Amino acid sequence: MTTTTTEPISTRDRERLIRAAIEAKNGSYSPYSKFRVGAALLTPDGQIIKGANVENASYGGTICAERTAVVKAVSEGIRSFVALAVNTDVAQPLAPCGICRQVIREFCALDMSILLVPAGYESDGNSAGLLEMTVEKLLPLSFGPEALELPRPG
Ligand SMILES: O=c1ccn([C@H]2C[C@H](O)[C@@H](CO)O2)c(=O)[nH]1
Ligand SMILES: [Zn+2]
C-alpha cells in the first residue's frame, strides 16, 4: 500500500485541503503550550479528515494534530491518502515531529505530498511561503511495513 505512486492532486482539492488544515486548528486543545496545530488528510475519493493537537496535563500524553488526523481516519476504515496539509500559527512552514513522520509513513506512499502551510497563508491567500515536501523527504531511509517482509537468513 505504501509503495504505490500517488496521483497528482487538482488545484481545487489542494486548496480545499489547505483550508481544512487551517480550519482544523480551531479544534486544537493546547492550554499548556498555546501552540495550535491543524492537519488535514485527503483521500483518493476527495474526502478530507481533519485533526488538531490535543494536549494533556501529563504533558507526555499529548497527541499531535497529524496523528489525530491519521488515527481518526484509520479507525474509521480509511487507510488510503493522497496528500496531507499542516498549519500552525507560525509565519514559516513547520514540519511534523519525528513520531508523526513515522505514523504517516505507515499509511502513506513515500512520494505523497505533505503541504506545510505557514500562518500568513490565512490572511493573504498567497501560496508564497508554503513548503511542499514528501514523506520520503521528511523521513529518508525510513523503516516501514515492508521491512517486516524481508528475508531473514538463518
Ligand atoms: O508536528 C507537530 C509538532 C507539535 N505539535 C503540537 C504538540 C503540542 O501540543 C504542541 C507543542 O509541541 O504542538 C503538533 O501537533 N504537531
Ligand atoms: Zn507530531
Short mmCIF file of N, CA and C in Angstrom, two decimals, residues 1-4 6 37-42 49 64-71 73-74 78-87 94-116 133-140 142-146:
data_model
loop_
_atom_site.label_atom_id
_atom_site.label_comp_id
_atom_site.label_asym_id
_atom_site.label_seq_id
_atom_site.Cartn_x
_atom_site.Cartn_y
_atom_site.Cartn_z
N MET A 1 0.85 -1.22 0.00
CA MET A 1 0.00 0.00 0.00
C MET A 1 0.87 1.26 0.00
N THR A 2 1.91 1.24 0.79
CA THR A 2 2.73 2.45 0.91
C THR A 2 3.72 2.62 -0.24
N THR A 3 3.84 1.59 -1.10
CA THR A 3 4.82 1.69 -2.18
C THR A 3 4.21 2.22 -3.47
N THR A 4 2.89 2.30 -3.54
CA THR A 4 2.25 2.75 -4.78
C THR A 4 2.47 4.24 -5.00
N THR A 6 1.60 8.02 -5.88
CA THR A 6 0.45 8.88 -5.60
C THR A 6 0.12 9.74 -6.82
N VAL A 37 -2.03 23.48 16.29
CA VAL A 37 -1.66 22.83 15.03
C VAL A 37 -2.90 22.20 14.42
N GLY A 38 -3.04 22.38 13.12
CA GLY A 38 -4.15 21.74 12.38
C GLY A 38 -3.57 20.89 11.27
N ALA A 39 -4.21 19.75 11.02
CA ALA A 39 -3.76 18.87 9.93
C ALA A 39 -4.98 18.40 9.16
N ALA A 40 -4.80 18.09 7.89
CA ALA A 40 -5.90 17.56 7.09
C ALA A 40 -5.34 16.57 6.06
N LEU A 41 -6.03 15.44 5.97
CA LEU A 41 -5.66 14.37 5.03
C LEU A 41 -6.69 14.32 3.91
N LEU A 42 -6.21 14.14 2.69
CA LEU A 42 -7.09 13.99 1.52
C LEU A 42 -7.08 12.54 1.08
N ILE A 49 -10.14 14.46 6.07
CA ILE A 49 -10.20 14.15 7.50
C ILE A 49 -9.29 15.13 8.22
N CYS A 64 -0.29 14.90 18.71
CA CYS A 64 -0.13 15.92 17.68
C CYS A 64 -1.31 15.90 16.70
N ALA A 65 -1.46 17.01 15.99
CA ALA A 65 -2.53 17.16 15.00
C ALA A 65 -2.45 16.09 13.90
N GLU A 66 -1.24 15.83 13.45
CA GLU A 66 -1.05 14.87 12.35
C GLU A 66 -1.51 13.48 12.76
N ARG A 67 -1.12 13.08 13.98
CA ARG A 67 -1.53 11.74 14.44
C ARG A 67 -3.03 11.70 14.72
N THR A 68 -3.60 12.79 15.21
CA THR A 68 -5.05 12.82 15.41
C THR A 68 -5.75 12.54 14.08
N ALA A 69 -5.30 13.19 13.02
CA ALA A 69 -5.94 13.02 11.70
C ALA A 69 -5.78 11.57 11.20
N VAL A 70 -4.58 11.04 11.31
CA VAL A 70 -4.33 9.67 10.82
C VAL A 70 -5.17 8.67 11.61
N VAL A 71 -5.18 8.81 12.93
CA VAL A 71 -5.89 7.84 13.77
C VAL A 71 -7.41 7.96 13.59
N ALA A 73 -8.91 8.81 10.81
CA ALA A 73 -9.21 8.19 9.51
C ALA A 73 -9.11 6.67 9.59
N VAL A 74 -7.99 6.19 10.07
CA VAL A 74 -7.74 4.75 10.06
C VAL A 74 -8.76 4.01 10.93
N ILE A 78 -10.54 4.22 6.91
CA ILE A 78 -9.92 4.93 5.79
C ILE A 78 -8.41 4.81 5.93
N ARG A 79 -7.79 4.14 4.93
CA ARG A 79 -6.35 3.87 5.04
C ARG A 79 -5.55 4.31 3.83
N SER A 80 -6.21 5.02 2.91
CA SER A 80 -5.54 5.43 1.69
C SER A 80 -5.60 6.96 1.57
N PHE A 81 -4.44 7.57 1.38
CA PHE A 81 -4.36 9.04 1.38
C PHE A 81 -3.54 9.54 0.19
N VAL A 82 -3.90 10.74 -0.30
CA VAL A 82 -3.15 11.30 -1.44
C VAL A 82 -2.39 12.58 -1.09
N ALA A 83 -2.71 13.20 0.03
CA ALA A 83 -1.96 14.38 0.46
C ALA A 83 -2.30 14.70 1.92
N LEU A 84 -1.37 15.42 2.54
CA LEU A 84 -1.55 15.90 3.92
C LEU A 84 -1.17 17.37 3.94
N ALA A 85 -1.95 18.18 4.66
CA ALA A 85 -1.57 19.59 4.86
C ALA A 85 -1.49 19.84 6.37
N VAL A 86 -0.53 20.66 6.76
CA VAL A 86 -0.34 21.01 8.17
C VAL A 86 -0.22 22.51 8.29
N ASN A 87 -0.90 23.08 9.30
CA ASN A 87 -0.88 24.53 9.52
C ASN A 87 -0.68 24.85 10.99
N LEU A 94 6.20 24.77 9.14
CA LEU A 94 6.74 23.87 10.15
C LEU A 94 6.38 22.42 9.79
N ALA A 95 7.34 21.53 9.95
CA ALA A 95 7.15 20.13 9.57
C ALA A 95 6.76 19.28 10.77
N PRO A 96 6.07 18.16 10.51
CA PRO A 96 5.65 17.25 11.59
C PRO A 96 6.84 16.74 12.40
N CYS A 97 6.58 16.45 13.67
CA CYS A 97 7.61 15.91 14.56
C CYS A 97 7.98 14.49 14.12
N GLY A 98 9.03 13.95 14.69
CA GLY A 98 9.53 12.64 14.31
C GLY A 98 8.53 11.51 14.51
N ILE A 99 7.81 11.56 15.62
CA ILE A 99 6.84 10.48 15.89
C ILE A 99 5.75 10.49 14.82
N CYS A 100 5.26 11.69 14.49
CA CYS A 100 4.22 11.80 13.46
C CYS A 100 4.74 11.35 12.10
N ARG A 101 5.98 11.67 11.77
CA ARG A 101 6.55 11.24 10.48
C ARG A 101 6.48 9.73 10.36
N GLN A 102 6.80 9.02 11.44
CA GLN A 102 6.77 7.57 11.41
C GLN A 102 5.34 7.05 11.27
N VAL A 103 4.41 7.68 11.93
CA VAL A 103 2.99 7.26 11.84
C VAL A 103 2.46 7.51 10.43
N ILE A 104 2.83 8.65 9.84
CA ILE A 104 2.43 8.97 8.46
C ILE A 104 3.02 7.92 7.52
N ARG A 105 4.26 7.56 7.75
CA ARG A 105 4.98 6.58 6.92
C ARG A 105 4.25 5.23 6.85
N GLU A 106 3.57 4.89 7.91
CA GLU A 106 2.86 3.60 7.97
C GLU A 106 1.76 3.50 6.91
N PHE A 107 1.11 4.63 6.62
CA PHE A 107 -0.09 4.60 5.77
C PHE A 107 0.03 5.34 4.45
N CYS A 108 1.09 6.09 4.26
CA CYS A 108 1.18 6.94 3.06
C CYS A 108 2.37 6.56 2.19
N ALA A 109 2.18 6.72 0.88
CA ALA A 109 3.27 6.42 -0.06
C ALA A 109 4.44 7.37 0.17
N LEU A 110 5.63 6.90 -0.17
CA LEU A 110 6.83 7.72 0.05
C LEU A 110 6.80 9.01 -0.75
N ASP A 111 6.10 8.98 -1.90
CA ASP A 111 6.06 10.18 -2.75
C ASP A 111 4.82 11.05 -2.47
N MET A 112 4.04 10.72 -1.45
CA MET A 112 2.85 11.53 -1.14
C MET A 112 3.24 12.95 -0.69
N SER A 113 2.49 13.94 -1.19
CA SER A 113 2.75 15.34 -0.85
C SER A 113 2.36 15.68 0.58
N ILE A 114 3.22 16.42 1.23
CA ILE A 114 2.91 16.99 2.55
C ILE A 114 3.08 18.51 2.41
N LEU A 115 1.97 19.23 2.53
CA LEU A 115 1.97 20.68 2.35
C LEU A 115 2.12 21.36 3.71
N LEU A 116 3.19 22.12 3.87
CA LEU A 116 3.44 22.82 5.13
C LEU A 116 3.02 24.27 4.94
N MET A 133 6.54 19.18 0.62
CA MET A 133 7.51 18.10 0.87
C MET A 133 6.87 16.78 0.48
N THR A 134 7.61 15.70 0.69
CA THR A 134 7.04 14.36 0.55
C THR A 134 7.38 13.57 1.81
N VAL A 135 6.74 12.43 1.95
CA VAL A 135 7.03 11.56 3.10
C VAL A 135 8.52 11.21 3.10
N GLU A 136 9.03 10.85 1.92
CA GLU A 136 10.44 10.43 1.84
C GLU A 136 11.41 11.56 2.17
N LYS A 137 11.07 12.79 1.74
CA LYS A 137 11.96 13.91 2.06
C LYS A 137 12.01 14.17 3.56
N LEU A 138 10.88 13.98 4.22
CA LEU A 138 10.83 14.24 5.67
C LEU A 138 11.37 13.08 6.49
N LEU A 139 11.35 11.89 5.88
CA LEU A 139 11.81 10.70 6.61
C LEU A 139 12.61 9.80 5.67
N PRO A 140 13.85 10.21 5.37
CA PRO A 140 14.67 9.40 4.46
C PRO A 140 15.07 8.06 5.09
N SER A 142 13.55 5.36 5.52
CA SER A 142 12.60 5.04 6.60
C SER A 142 12.37 3.55 6.78
N PHE A 143 11.94 3.22 7.95
CA PHE A 143 11.52 1.86 8.29
C PHE A 143 10.01 1.79 8.14
N GLY A 144 9.55 0.82 7.33
CA GLY A 144 8.11 0.70 7.12
C GLY A 144 7.65 -0.73 7.15
N PRO A 145 6.35 -0.94 6.88
CA PRO A 145 5.76 -2.29 6.96
C PRO A 145 6.49 -3.32 6.10
N GLU A 146 7.04 -2.88 4.94
CA GLU A 146 7.71 -3.82 4.03
C GLU A 146 8.93 -4.47 4.68
#
